[in-house]
Coordinates of C-alpha atoms in Angstrom, one line a residue:
Chain A
M20 CA -55.0 137.8 -25.5
A21 CA -55.3 134.3 -26.9
P22 CA -57.1 134.1 -30.4
L23 CA -60.5 132.6 -30.5
L24 CA -59.3 129.4 -32.2
E25 CA -55.7 128.3 -32.7
I26 CA -54.9 125.1 -34.5
R27 CA -51.1 124.0 -33.6
N28 CA -49.4 121.5 -35.9
A29 CA -52.7 119.4 -36.4
T30 CA -51.5 116.1 -38.0
R31 CA -53.9 113.1 -38.9
H32 CA -53.1 110.1 -41.3
F33 CA -56.0 107.7 -42.4
A34 CA -55.1 104.1 -42.9
T35 CA -56.4 102.8 -46.4
Q36 CA -57.3 99.5 -48.0
G37 CA -54.0 99.3 -49.8
G38 CA -51.9 99.9 -46.7
A39 CA -50.4 103.4 -47.4
P40 CA -51.8 105.6 -45.1
V41 CA -53.5 109.1 -46.4
T42 CA -52.3 112.2 -44.9
A43 CA -55.3 114.2 -44.3
L44 CA -53.6 117.0 -42.2
D45 CA -49.9 117.5 -42.3
G46 CA -48.9 119.9 -39.6
L47 CA -51.3 122.5 -40.1
S48 CA -51.3 125.5 -38.1
L49 CA -53.9 128.5 -38.1
T50 CA -55.8 131.1 -35.9
V51 CA -59.0 132.5 -36.1
A52 CA -59.8 135.9 -34.7
D53 CA -63.1 137.1 -33.2
N54 CA -65.8 138.3 -35.6
E55 CA -63.7 136.8 -38.5
F56 CA -64.9 134.8 -41.5
V57 CA -62.3 132.2 -42.6
T58 CA -62.9 130.1 -45.4
L59 CA -61.1 126.6 -45.7
L60 CA -60.8 126.2 -49.6
G61 CA -59.5 123.3 -51.3
P62 CA -60.4 120.2 -53.6
S63 CA -61.8 117.2 -52.4
G64 CA -59.4 115.1 -50.0
C65 CA -57.4 118.2 -49.3
G66 CA -58.3 117.9 -45.6
K67 CA -60.7 120.9 -45.2
T68 CA -63.5 118.6 -43.8
T69 CA -60.9 116.5 -41.7
L70 CA -59.9 119.8 -40.1
L71 CA -63.4 121.0 -39.4
R72 CA -64.7 117.6 -37.9
A73 CA -61.5 117.8 -35.7
I74 CA -62.5 121.2 -34.5
S75 CA -66.1 120.1 -33.7
G76 CA -64.9 116.8 -32.2
F77 CA -66.0 114.2 -34.5
E78 CA -62.3 113.5 -35.7
D79 CA -59.4 112.7 -33.8
L80 CA -55.9 114.2 -34.4
D81 CA -52.6 112.2 -34.4
S82 CA -50.9 115.0 -33.2
G83 CA -51.1 118.5 -32.6
D84 CA -53.5 120.8 -30.5
I85 CA -56.7 122.8 -30.8
L86 CA -57.3 125.7 -28.6
I87 CA -60.3 128.0 -28.0
E88 CA -59.5 131.1 -26.3
G89 CA -56.1 129.5 -25.2
T90 CA -57.6 126.4 -23.8
S91 CA -57.1 122.9 -25.4
I92 CA -60.5 121.5 -26.3
L93 CA -59.1 118.1 -27.5
D94 CA -59.8 116.1 -24.5
R95 CA -63.4 117.4 -24.6
P96 CA -66.2 115.3 -26.5
A97 CA -68.0 116.8 -29.1
H98 CA -71.2 117.7 -27.0
A99 CA -68.8 119.8 -24.8
R100 CA -67.1 121.8 -27.2
P101 CA -68.3 125.4 -27.5
V102 CA -68.7 125.3 -31.4
N103 CA -71.8 124.6 -33.5
T104 CA -71.9 123.2 -36.9
V105 CA -74.0 123.5 -39.9
F106 CA -73.9 120.2 -41.8
Q107 CA -73.5 119.8 -45.5
N108 CA -76.6 118.0 -45.7
Y109 CA -78.1 119.8 -42.9
A110 CA -79.0 116.9 -40.5
L111 CA -82.5 118.4 -39.5
F112 CA -84.2 116.1 -37.0
P113 CA -87.0 114.9 -39.3
H114 CA -89.1 113.7 -36.3
M115 CA -89.2 117.4 -34.8
N116 CA -90.7 120.4 -36.2
V117 CA -89.0 123.5 -37.2
A118 CA -89.2 125.2 -33.7
R119 CA -87.9 122.1 -31.8
N120 CA -85.2 121.6 -34.4
V121 CA -84.1 125.2 -33.8
G122 CA -84.4 125.0 -29.9
Y123 CA -82.7 121.8 -29.6
S124 CA -79.5 123.0 -28.1
L125 CA -81.6 125.1 -25.7
E126 CA -83.6 122.1 -25.0
V127 CA -80.7 120.0 -24.1
A128 CA -79.2 122.8 -22.0
G129 CA -82.0 123.1 -19.8
V130 CA -83.4 126.6 -21.1
S131 CA -87.1 127.1 -19.9
G132 CA -89.7 126.9 -22.1
A133 CA -90.7 130.5 -22.5
E134 CA -87.1 131.6 -23.0
R135 CA -86.5 129.0 -25.4
A136 CA -89.5 130.0 -27.3
R137 CA -88.5 133.5 -27.5
R138 CA -85.1 132.8 -28.8
V139 CA -85.9 130.2 -31.2
A140 CA -88.4 132.9 -32.8
E141 CA -85.7 135.5 -32.7
A142 CA -83.3 132.9 -34.7
L143 CA -85.9 132.3 -37.1
E144 CA -86.6 135.7 -37.6
L145 CA -82.8 136.3 -38.2
V146 CA -82.9 133.7 -41.0
G147 CA -86.0 135.0 -42.6
L148 CA -88.3 132.0 -41.5
G149 CA -90.4 133.9 -39.1
G150 CA -93.7 131.9 -38.4
Y151 CA -92.3 128.8 -39.6
G152 CA -91.8 127.1 -36.2
E153 CA -94.8 124.7 -36.5
R154 CA -94.1 123.4 -40.0
S155 CA -92.6 120.0 -40.3
V156 CA -89.2 120.0 -41.7
R157 CA -90.0 117.5 -44.2
Q158 CA -92.6 120.2 -45.9
L159 CA -89.6 122.8 -46.5
S160 CA -87.6 123.4 -49.7
G161 CA -83.8 123.1 -49.8
G162 CA -83.2 126.6 -49.2
Q163 CA -85.6 126.7 -46.2
Q164 CA -84.2 123.9 -44.6
Q165 CA -80.5 125.4 -45.2
R166 CA -82.1 128.3 -43.0
V167 CA -83.4 126.1 -40.2
A168 CA -79.9 124.4 -39.9
L169 CA -78.4 127.9 -39.6
A170 CA -80.8 128.9 -37.1
R171 CA -80.4 125.9 -35.2
A172 CA -76.7 126.6 -35.1
I173 CA -76.7 129.9 -34.1
V174 CA -79.7 130.2 -31.5
A175 CA -77.3 129.3 -28.6
R176 CA -74.9 132.1 -29.9
P177 CA -71.7 130.0 -30.0
R178 CA -68.4 132.0 -30.6
L179 CA -67.7 130.0 -33.5
L180 CA -69.6 128.5 -36.2
L181 CA -68.5 125.7 -38.6
L182 CA -70.3 125.4 -41.9
D183 CA -69.3 122.0 -44.1
E184 CA -70.1 123.3 -47.6
P185 CA -73.5 124.4 -46.6
L186 CA -74.5 125.8 -49.9
S187 CA -73.5 123.1 -52.2
A188 CA -76.7 121.6 -52.5
L189 CA -78.6 124.9 -53.5
D190 CA -79.4 126.1 -56.8
R191 CA -76.9 129.0 -58.3
N192 CA -79.2 131.9 -57.6
L193 CA -80.2 130.7 -54.1
R194 CA -76.6 130.2 -53.5
Q195 CA -75.6 133.7 -54.4
R196 CA -78.4 135.1 -52.2
M197 CA -77.4 132.9 -49.3
Q198 CA -73.8 133.9 -49.8
E199 CA -74.8 137.4 -49.0
E200 CA -76.9 136.6 -46.3
L201 CA -74.4 134.3 -44.6
K202 CA -71.8 137.3 -44.8
Q203 CA -74.3 139.8 -43.5
L204 CA -75.2 137.5 -40.6
Q205 CA -71.8 136.8 -39.8
H206 CA -71.1 140.4 -39.4
G207 CA -74.4 141.2 -37.5
L208 CA -74.1 138.5 -34.9
G209 CA -70.3 138.9 -34.4
I210 CA -69.5 135.3 -34.5
S211 CA -66.5 133.8 -36.0
F212 CA -67.2 131.5 -39.2
V213 CA -65.0 128.8 -40.4
F214 CA -66.8 127.9 -43.7
V215 CA -65.5 124.8 -45.7
T216 CA -66.0 124.9 -49.7
H217 CA -64.3 123.7 -52.7
D218 CA -66.2 126.5 -54.6
Q219 CA -63.5 129.3 -55.2
E220 CA -66.1 131.8 -56.1
E221 CA -68.1 131.3 -52.7
A222 CA -64.6 131.7 -51.0
L223 CA -63.7 135.0 -52.5
T224 CA -67.2 136.5 -52.2
M225 CA -67.5 136.0 -48.5
S226 CA -64.3 135.5 -46.7
D227 CA -62.1 137.9 -44.6
R228 CA -59.4 135.4 -45.1
I229 CA -59.2 132.3 -47.1
V230 CA -57.1 129.2 -46.2
V231 CA -56.1 127.2 -49.6
L232 CA -55.5 123.7 -48.6
D233 CA -54.0 120.8 -50.5
G234 CA -52.7 117.5 -49.3
G235 CA -53.3 118.5 -45.7
R236 CA -51.1 121.6 -45.7
I237 CA -51.8 125.5 -46.1
Q238 CA -51.0 126.4 -49.6
Q239 CA -51.7 130.0 -48.9
L240 CA -53.4 132.1 -46.2
G241 CA -54.7 135.6 -47.0
P242 CA -57.4 137.9 -47.9
P243 CA -59.3 137.1 -51.1
E244 CA -57.4 139.8 -53.2
D245 CA -54.2 138.3 -52.2
I246 CA -55.2 134.8 -53.1
Y247 CA -56.7 135.9 -56.3
F248 CA -54.1 138.6 -57.5
R249 CA -50.9 137.1 -55.5
P250 CA -51.0 133.5 -55.4
E251 CA -48.2 132.0 -53.6
N252 CA -47.8 128.9 -55.9
A253 CA -49.2 127.5 -59.0
F254 CA -51.3 125.2 -57.2
V255 CA -53.3 128.4 -55.5
A256 CA -52.8 130.1 -58.9
R257 CA -54.6 127.2 -61.0
F258 CA -57.1 126.5 -58.2
V259 CA -58.5 130.0 -57.6
G260 CA -59.7 131.5 -61.0
E261 CA -58.5 131.1 -64.3
S262 CA -54.8 131.4 -64.8
N263 CA -52.2 131.5 -67.5
L264 CA -48.8 130.2 -66.0
V265 CA -45.6 131.0 -68.0
T266 CA -42.0 130.2 -67.2
A267 CA -39.6 132.8 -67.8
H268 CA -35.6 132.8 -67.2
V269 CA -34.2 135.6 -65.4
L270 CA -31.4 137.0 -67.4
S271 CA -30.4 140.0 -65.3
R272 CA -31.2 142.3 -62.4
S273 CA -30.3 145.8 -61.7
G274 CA -31.7 147.6 -58.7
E275 CA -35.5 146.6 -58.1
E276 CA -35.9 145.5 -61.6
G277 CA -35.0 142.2 -63.6
L278 CA -35.0 141.3 -67.2
L279 CA -36.6 138.2 -67.9
E280 CA -37.1 136.1 -71.1
V281 CA -39.9 133.7 -71.9
A282 CA -39.5 130.7 -74.3
G283 CA -40.0 132.0 -77.6
G284 CA -37.7 134.9 -77.0
A285 CA -40.1 137.8 -75.8
R286 CA -38.5 139.7 -73.1
L287 CA -40.0 141.9 -70.3
V288 CA -38.8 143.9 -67.2
L289 CA -40.6 142.9 -63.6
S290 CA -39.8 143.9 -60.3
G291 CA -40.0 142.0 -57.2
D292 CA -37.8 139.9 -54.5
R293 CA -38.6 136.6 -56.5
V294 CA -36.9 138.0 -59.8
V295 CA -33.4 136.4 -59.0
P296 CA -30.9 136.2 -61.8
G297 CA -30.1 132.6 -63.3
I298 CA -33.4 131.0 -62.1
D299 CA -36.6 130.2 -63.9
A300 CA -39.5 132.0 -62.8
T301 CA -43.2 131.0 -63.2
L302 CA -45.2 134.2 -64.4
L303 CA -48.8 134.3 -63.6
F304 CA -51.6 136.6 -65.4
R305 CA -55.3 136.1 -65.2
P306 CA -57.1 135.8 -68.9
E307 CA -58.9 139.4 -68.2
S308 CA -55.6 141.0 -68.1
V309 CA -54.5 140.0 -71.7
S310 CA -55.3 142.5 -74.2
V311 CA -55.5 140.9 -77.7
A312 CA -55.0 142.7 -81.3
S313 CA -55.4 141.5 -84.6
G314 CA -52.4 140.5 -86.6
P315 CA -48.8 139.9 -85.7
E316 CA -47.6 143.6 -86.3
A317 CA -49.5 145.0 -83.6
A318 CA -47.2 143.6 -80.9
A319 CA -44.2 145.0 -82.8
S320 CA -46.0 148.3 -83.2
E321 CA -45.7 149.2 -79.3
P322 CA -42.5 148.0 -78.0
G323 CA -42.4 150.6 -75.5
A324 CA -45.5 149.4 -73.5
A325 CA -44.0 148.0 -70.4
G326 CA -45.0 144.3 -70.0
L327 CA -45.1 141.0 -72.0
S328 CA -45.9 141.1 -75.6
L329 CA -46.4 137.8 -77.5
A330 CA -47.5 136.7 -80.9
G331 CA -49.7 133.7 -81.6
R332 CA -52.4 132.1 -83.4
L333 CA -56.1 132.2 -82.4
T334 CA -57.0 128.6 -81.8
Q335 CA -60.8 128.9 -80.2
S336 CA -63.3 131.4 -79.5
S337 CA -66.4 131.4 -77.3
F338 CA -69.0 134.2 -76.5
T339 CA -70.4 134.0 -73.0
G340 CA -72.5 137.0 -72.9
S341 CA -70.2 139.8 -71.3
D342 CA -67.1 138.6 -72.8
Y343 CA -65.3 136.3 -75.6
R344 CA -63.0 133.7 -74.1
L345 CA -60.2 133.3 -76.2
E346 CA -57.5 130.7 -76.6
I347 CA -54.3 131.5 -78.3
D348 CA -51.5 129.2 -79.2
V349 CA -48.1 130.9 -78.6
P350 CA -45.2 129.3 -80.0
G351 CA -42.8 128.0 -77.5
V352 CA -45.1 129.0 -74.6
G353 CA -48.0 127.0 -75.4
P354 CA -51.8 127.7 -75.1
L355 CA -52.9 130.9 -73.4
K356 CA -56.2 131.9 -72.1
A357 CA -57.7 135.4 -72.8
T358 CA -61.0 137.1 -71.9
V359 CA -61.7 140.2 -73.9
R360 CA -64.9 142.6 -74.1
H361 CA -66.1 144.2 -77.0
L362 CA -64.4 142.1 -79.7
A363 CA -67.4 141.9 -81.5
Q364 CA -67.1 145.8 -82.3
S365 CA -63.2 145.8 -82.8
S366 CA -63.4 142.7 -85.4
S367 CA -66.1 143.5 -87.7
G368 CA -64.1 141.4 -90.1
G369 CA -64.1 138.8 -87.4
L370 CA -61.5 137.0 -85.5
A371 CA -61.5 133.7 -86.7
P372 CA -59.7 130.5 -85.4
G373 CA -56.4 130.1 -87.1
E374 CA -55.9 133.8 -87.3
P375 CA -52.7 135.6 -86.0
V376 CA -53.1 137.6 -82.9
A377 CA -50.7 139.7 -80.7
L378 CA -51.2 139.7 -77.0
H379 CA -50.2 142.1 -74.5
V380 CA -50.0 141.7 -70.8
P381 CA -49.0 145.1 -68.7
S382 CA -46.1 144.4 -65.9
A383 CA -48.7 145.3 -63.2
A384 CA -50.9 142.3 -64.0
I385 CA -48.0 139.9 -64.1
H386 CA -47.4 138.1 -60.6
V387 CA -44.2 136.0 -60.2
L388 CA -45.0 132.8 -58.3
A389 CA -42.5 131.1 -55.7
G390 CA -41.3 127.9 -57.3
P391 CA -41.7 126.3 -60.7
P392 CA -45.1 125.4 -62.0
A393 CA -46.3 122.1 -60.4
Chain B
M4 CA -106.9 90.0 -75.9
F5 CA -105.6 92.1 -73.2
R6 CA -108.8 91.9 -71.3
K7 CA -109.1 88.3 -71.6
R8 CA -105.3 88.0 -70.1
I9 CA -106.5 90.2 -67.0
G10 CA -109.4 87.9 -66.6
L11 CA -107.4 84.9 -66.4
L12 CA -105.1 86.7 -64.0
A13 CA -108.1 87.5 -61.8
V14 CA -108.9 84.1 -61.6
Y15 CA -105.3 83.0 -60.8
G16 CA -105.1 85.6 -58.1
I17 CA -108.4 84.4 -56.5
A18 CA -107.4 80.9 -56.6
F19 CA -104.0 81.8 -55.1
F20 CA -105.6 83.6 -52.1
A21 CA -108.3 80.7 -51.7
F22 CA -105.3 78.2 -51.5
I23 CA -103.8 80.3 -48.6
Y24 CA -106.9 81.5 -46.6
A25 CA -109.4 78.5 -47.4
P26 CA -108.2 76.4 -44.5
I27 CA -108.1 79.2 -42.1
F28 CA -111.6 80.4 -43.2
L29 CA -112.6 76.7 -42.5
V30 CA -111.2 76.6 -38.9
V31 CA -113.2 80.1 -38.3
V32 CA -116.4 78.6 -39.7
Y33 CA -116.0 75.1 -38.0
S34 CA -115.5 76.9 -34.8
F35 CA -119.1 77.9 -34.8
N36 CA -120.6 74.5 -35.8
A37 CA -122.8 72.7 -33.3
N38 CA -121.9 69.4 -34.6
P39 CA -119.8 67.9 -31.7
V40 CA -118.8 64.7 -33.6
N41 CA -118.2 65.6 -37.1
M42 CA -117.3 69.1 -37.9
M43 CA -117.5 68.7 -41.8
I44 CA -121.1 68.4 -41.4
W45 CA -122.8 71.7 -40.5
S46 CA -125.5 71.2 -37.8
G47 CA -126.1 74.8 -36.6
F48 CA -124.5 77.9 -35.3
T49 CA -123.3 77.8 -31.7
L50 CA -121.1 79.4 -29.4
D51 CA -120.4 76.6 -27.1
W52 CA -116.9 75.8 -28.0
Y53 CA -116.1 79.4 -27.2
R54 CA -118.3 79.1 -23.9
T55 CA -116.2 75.9 -23.2
I56 CA -112.7 77.3 -23.5
F57 CA -113.5 80.3 -21.5
G58 CA -114.9 78.3 -18.7
F59 CA -118.5 79.3 -19.0
S60 CA -119.5 75.9 -20.3
A61 CA -123.2 75.5 -20.5
A62 CA -123.4 72.3 -22.5
T63 CA -120.8 69.9 -21.6
T64 CA -121.9 66.8 -23.0
E65 CA -119.6 63.6 -22.6
L66 CA -118.5 64.2 -26.1
S67 CA -117.7 67.7 -26.1
L68 CA -115.9 67.5 -22.7
Y69 CA -112.6 67.4 -24.3
V70 CA -110.7 70.3 -23.1
E71 CA -109.4 68.3 -20.1
S72 CA -110.3 71.4 -17.8
T73 CA -110.6 74.9 -18.5
D74 CA -108.0 75.8 -16.0
Q75 CA -105.3 73.7 -17.6
L76 CA -106.1 75.6 -20.9
L77 CA -106.1 79.0 -18.9
R78 CA -102.7 78.2 -17.2
A79 CA -101.3 77.4 -20.7
V80 CA -102.4 81.0 -22.0
R81 CA -101.0 82.6 -18.9
N82 CA -97.6 80.7 -19.4
S83 CA -97.5 81.8 -23.0
L84 CA -98.4 85.2 -22.0
I85 CA -95.6 85.5 -19.2
V86 CA -93.0 83.9 -21.6
A87 CA -94.0 86.1 -24.5
L88 CA -93.9 89.2 -22.7
T89 CA -90.7 88.8 -20.8
T90 CA -88.9 87.1 -24.1
T91 CA -90.1 90.5 -25.9
L92 CA -88.7 92.8 -23.3
V93 CA -85.4 90.8 -23.0
S94 CA -84.9 90.2 -26.6
T95 CA -85.8 93.7 -27.7
V96 CA -83.4 95.4 -25.4
L97 CA -80.5 93.1 -26.5
G98 CA -81.5 93.0 -30.3
T99 CA -81.6 96.7 -30.3
S100 CA -78.2 97.0 -28.4
V101 CA -76.5 94.9 -30.6
A102 CA -77.9 96.5 -33.9
L103 CA -76.9 99.9 -32.6
A104 CA -73.4 98.6 -31.7
V105 CA -73.0 96.9 -35.0
A106 CA -74.3 99.9 -37.0
R107 CA -72.5 102.5 -35.1
F108 CA -69.1 101.2 -33.9
R109 CA -66.1 99.8 -35.9
F110 CA -64.4 96.8 -34.3
R111 CA -62.4 93.8 -35.6
L112 CA -64.6 90.9 -36.7
K113 CA -67.6 92.9 -37.1
A114 CA -68.9 91.0 -40.2
F115 CA -68.3 87.7 -38.2
Y116 CA -70.6 89.1 -35.4
R117 CA -73.2 90.3 -37.9
A118 CA -73.1 86.6 -39.3
L119 CA -73.5 85.2 -35.9
M120 CA -76.5 87.4 -35.2
F121 CA -78.1 86.0 -38.3
L122 CA -77.5 82.3 -37.9
P123 CA -80.1 81.6 -35.2
M124 CA -82.6 82.4 -37.9
I125 CA -81.6 79.8 -40.5
M126 CA -81.2 77.5 -37.6
P127 CA -83.5 74.6 -37.8
D128 CA -85.9 74.6 -34.8
I129 CA -85.3 71.0 -34.0
V130 CA -81.6 71.3 -33.8
L131 CA -81.9 74.5 -31.4
G132 CA -84.4 72.8 -29.3
I133 CA -82.3 69.7 -28.9
A134 CA -79.1 71.8 -28.3
L135 CA -81.0 73.9 -25.6
L136 CA -82.4 70.8 -23.9
I137 CA -78.8 69.1 -23.7
F138 CA -77.4 72.6 -22.4
F139 CA -80.1 73.1 -19.7
V140 CA -79.7 69.5 -18.5
S141 CA -75.9 69.6 -18.4
F142 CA -76.0 72.6 -16.4
G143 CA -78.6 71.0 -13.9
M144 CA -81.4 73.4 -14.9
S145 CA -84.7 72.5 -14.2
L146 CA -87.2 73.0 -17.2
G147 CA -89.7 75.4 -16.6
L148 CA -90.8 79.1 -17.5
V149 CA -87.1 80.3 -17.1
S150 CA -85.6 77.9 -19.5
I151 CA -88.3 78.5 -21.9
I152 CA -87.7 82.3 -21.6
I153 CA -83.8 82.0 -22.3
G154 CA -84.4 79.5 -25.0
H155 CA -86.8 81.8 -26.7
C156 CA -84.3 84.8 -26.2
T157 CA -81.7 83.1 -27.9
F158 CA -83.1 83.2 -31.2
L159 CA -85.6 85.9 -31.1
T160 CA -83.0 88.4 -30.1
S161 CA -81.9 87.6 -33.7
Y162 CA -85.2 88.7 -35.1
V163 CA -85.3 92.1 -33.2
F164 CA -81.8 92.4 -34.4
I165 CA -82.5 92.1 -38.3
V166 CA -85.7 94.4 -37.9
V167 CA -83.7 97.1 -36.1
S168 CA -80.7 97.1 -38.2
A169 CA -82.7 97.6 -41.2
R170 CA -84.2 100.8 -39.7
L171 CA -80.8 101.9 -38.6
A172 CA -79.4 101.4 -42.0
G173 CA -81.9 103.9 -43.4
M174 CA -81.0 106.6 -40.5
D175 CA -78.6 109.4 -41.3
M176 CA -75.7 109.1 -38.9
S177 CA -75.1 112.8 -39.0
L178 CA -78.2 113.5 -37.2
E179 CA -76.5 111.9 -34.2
E180 CA -73.4 114.0 -34.9
A181 CA -75.9 117.1 -35.1
S182 CA -77.3 116.2 -31.8
A183 CA -74.0 115.9 -30.2
D184 CA -72.7 119.3 -31.6
L185 CA -75.9 120.9 -30.3
G186 CA -74.8 119.8 -26.9
A187 CA -76.5 116.6 -26.2
N188 CA -74.4 113.9 -24.8
G189 CA -74.7 110.2 -25.8
W190 CA -77.7 109.2 -23.6
V191 CA -79.7 112.5 -24.4
T192 CA -78.8 112.0 -28.2
F193 CA -80.2 108.3 -27.8
R194 CA -83.5 109.4 -26.0
K195 CA -84.3 112.3 -28.3
V196 CA -82.9 111.4 -31.8
T197 CA -82.0 107.9 -32.2
L198 CA -84.6 105.9 -30.4
P199 CA -87.5 108.0 -31.7
L200 CA -86.2 107.4 -35.3
I201 CA -85.7 103.8 -34.9
L202 CA -89.1 103.3 -32.7
P203 CA -90.9 101.8 -35.6
G204 CA -88.2 99.3 -36.1
V205 CA -88.2 98.6 -32.4
I206 CA -91.6 98.1 -31.9
G207 CA -91.8 95.8 -35.3
G208 CA -89.2 93.8 -33.8
A209 CA -90.8 93.5 -30.5
L210 CA -94.3 92.5 -31.9
L211 CA -92.6 90.0 -34.1
A212 CA -90.5 88.6 -31.3
F213 CA -93.8 88.5 -29.2
I214 CA -95.9 86.8 -32.1
I215 CA -93.2 84.1 -32.8
S216 CA -92.7 83.3 -28.9
M217 CA -96.6 82.9 -28.5
D218 CA -96.5 80.7 -31.5
D219 CA -93.4 78.5 -30.9
L220 CA -93.9 74.8 -30.6
V221 CA -90.9 73.0 -31.6
I222 CA -88.2 74.7 -29.3
T223 CA -90.6 75.1 -26.6
Y224 CA -91.7 71.6 -26.7
F225 CA -88.1 70.4 -25.8
I226 CA -87.5 72.5 -23.1
S227 CA -90.6 73.1 -21.3
G228 CA -91.5 71.5 -17.9
V229 CA -94.3 69.7 -16.8
D230 CA -96.1 72.7 -15.1
S231 CA -94.8 75.2 -17.6
T232 CA -96.8 74.1 -20.7
T233 CA -97.4 76.8 -23.0
L234 CA -100.3 77.1 -25.2
P235 CA -99.1 75.7 -28.3
V236 CA -97.6 73.0 -26.5
F237 CA -100.9 72.5 -24.7
I238 CA -102.7 72.6 -28.1
Y239 CA -100.4 69.8 -29.6
G240 CA -101.1 67.7 -26.7
M241 CA -104.9 68.0 -27.2
L242 CA -104.6 67.3 -30.9
R243 CA -103.0 64.0 -30.2
R244 CA -106.2 62.5 -29.0
G245 CA -108.1 63.5 -32.0
I246 CA -109.3 67.0 -33.4
K247 CA -112.2 68.2 -31.3
P248 CA -114.5 71.4 -32.0
E249 CA -112.9 73.3 -29.2
I250 CA -109.5 73.4 -30.9
N251 CA -111.3 75.6 -33.6
A252 CA -112.4 78.0 -31.1
I253 CA -109.0 78.1 -29.5
A254 CA -107.5 78.7 -33.1
T255 CA -110.1 81.4 -34.0
V256 CA -109.1 83.2 -30.7
M257 CA -105.3 82.9 -31.5
L258 CA -106.0 84.2 -34.9
L259 CA -107.8 87.1 -33.8
F260 CA -105.2 87.8 -31.0
S261 CA -102.4 87.8 -33.9
F262 CA -104.6 90.2 -35.9
L263 CA -104.5 92.8 -33.1
V264 CA -101.0 92.6 -32.5
A265 CA -100.1 93.1 -36.2
S266 CA -102.5 95.7 -36.4
L267 CA -100.8 97.6 -33.6
G268 CA -97.7 97.1 -35.4
L269 CA -98.9 98.5 -38.8
Y270 CA -100.2 101.4 -36.7
F271 CA -97.1 102.3 -35.2
R272 CA -95.3 101.9 -38.5
A273 CA -97.7 104.3 -40.1
R274 CA -97.2 106.9 -37.4
G275 CA -93.5 106.6 -37.5
R276 CA -93.3 107.7 -41.0

């Protein structure tokens, strides 16, 4: 059976004032299955909004195709496409009350008044705004407007819902609550969501799959855990979460395992296909995987521990509530980030900037990227 | 010190408004002055001048018999209304369409088209009047209501364009996208979303066009024919034979009419918010 949404080789260039065209989409292909929550994640200008607008019909493609259930929708105007959109600024009709806003698609489709009223009430109930129908949309708070926009987009039960950074205007608490509600709603309705955001936390929290975009190309496509722990390349590693990237030369390989040497001389053993003798590999590890001990001798004291052991000097320490964020300068490697807990108890003497420290990263927490750090 | 300044400001303010409104106020007062010879001298309250212009003239003395005939006056009023209503309709539709096109579509020389739409507003009336006269004559068109309507439309479309454009500039384009996204085609979107939102601007532009069309003398003077005299042209003709008390009554009625139209405009604007 054909997938719900399929994008084939979508390409789109924009002309600019300077003359050099900007590539918004560069041969991008993607499929979205039924009842799936897919997030397009990337910095501004990565092509995610262009892709969304191409699906909804507000942007043309230079080449490529967009299919819904195996049928191309490119020749259909926006109003004839079986998708609905939640707009970034909500785009609620200011001259209509909440109920008429929500029922707009039914009104246009000629659904009778009673049936319309019933479905509008149901949609409002679903987004937690039961009884708000008669209100003017101008009287609503940002969060309520967001919910009305959502109700309006799902009232006709599209198979596919497009969401263009819908939570970006909400404050932090409300945003987190809406993230959960959106996820639940998507599951409950069985509608596929294509969600655009530049907020990696939002993407990780909600998605079944994340599409990381940059320069109009897919940098990585996979479930949130893969994106976070096993990024394909340095762009994904840097964009999603905080990361330490270290270059290591692969000295030799025996069987599954290879021996690597990082600048500064520290060696470690790693396994994996990307450990090829003779190349420079890029190692990624997250700040929370780094353990920190006071004094340079600590590293030498546990040579048996599998992983990367480094010695450096603490340059910065900040307390965030649950953790300490440390920045440590390792000679030959550069500054590394570490997030540690309970530092206060372990160092009543205090870890002060300038103090020598030892770092250890277990092998399991080290991921080898494809290609050099960009 | 501060108080004194405010006092001076108040005096200035009163003087300023007196300067603007005193002449108009005088016209209204004189329209009720019974003195048929010298309107500067008050000789009692009368409604005679109003009776005269509306054709119920009771006391038509030799001196007051200045409005040649009420029929002529009424015909001028009727001509003015025909011209103003038709012009308003045509220029509102045209001006709104152009404003929508300029606001919504990208095309070559857009800035140039926009400038072309602004130009008739700064064009001297007399130039426009002469140009239109030459145009109509060289095309062998007889001068009459049609030529006046065409002439008025040429510059009033610009006024509507500017008023509607201002309203469109404040309208969120994503509302039209939202409407399309929800399944409405272009016409339904225009009817249900765009038009209701720009309606205050459209009505404002239409009322402006109506008032200006009713009021225009210079351009109309050039392009009106013998039987197509409009009210301003008619009044101008009367004035050439001296200021008579009926003028004041006609002016007062016109003033009242303008107030009514403007109030209507304000009412619709208030409702549009």
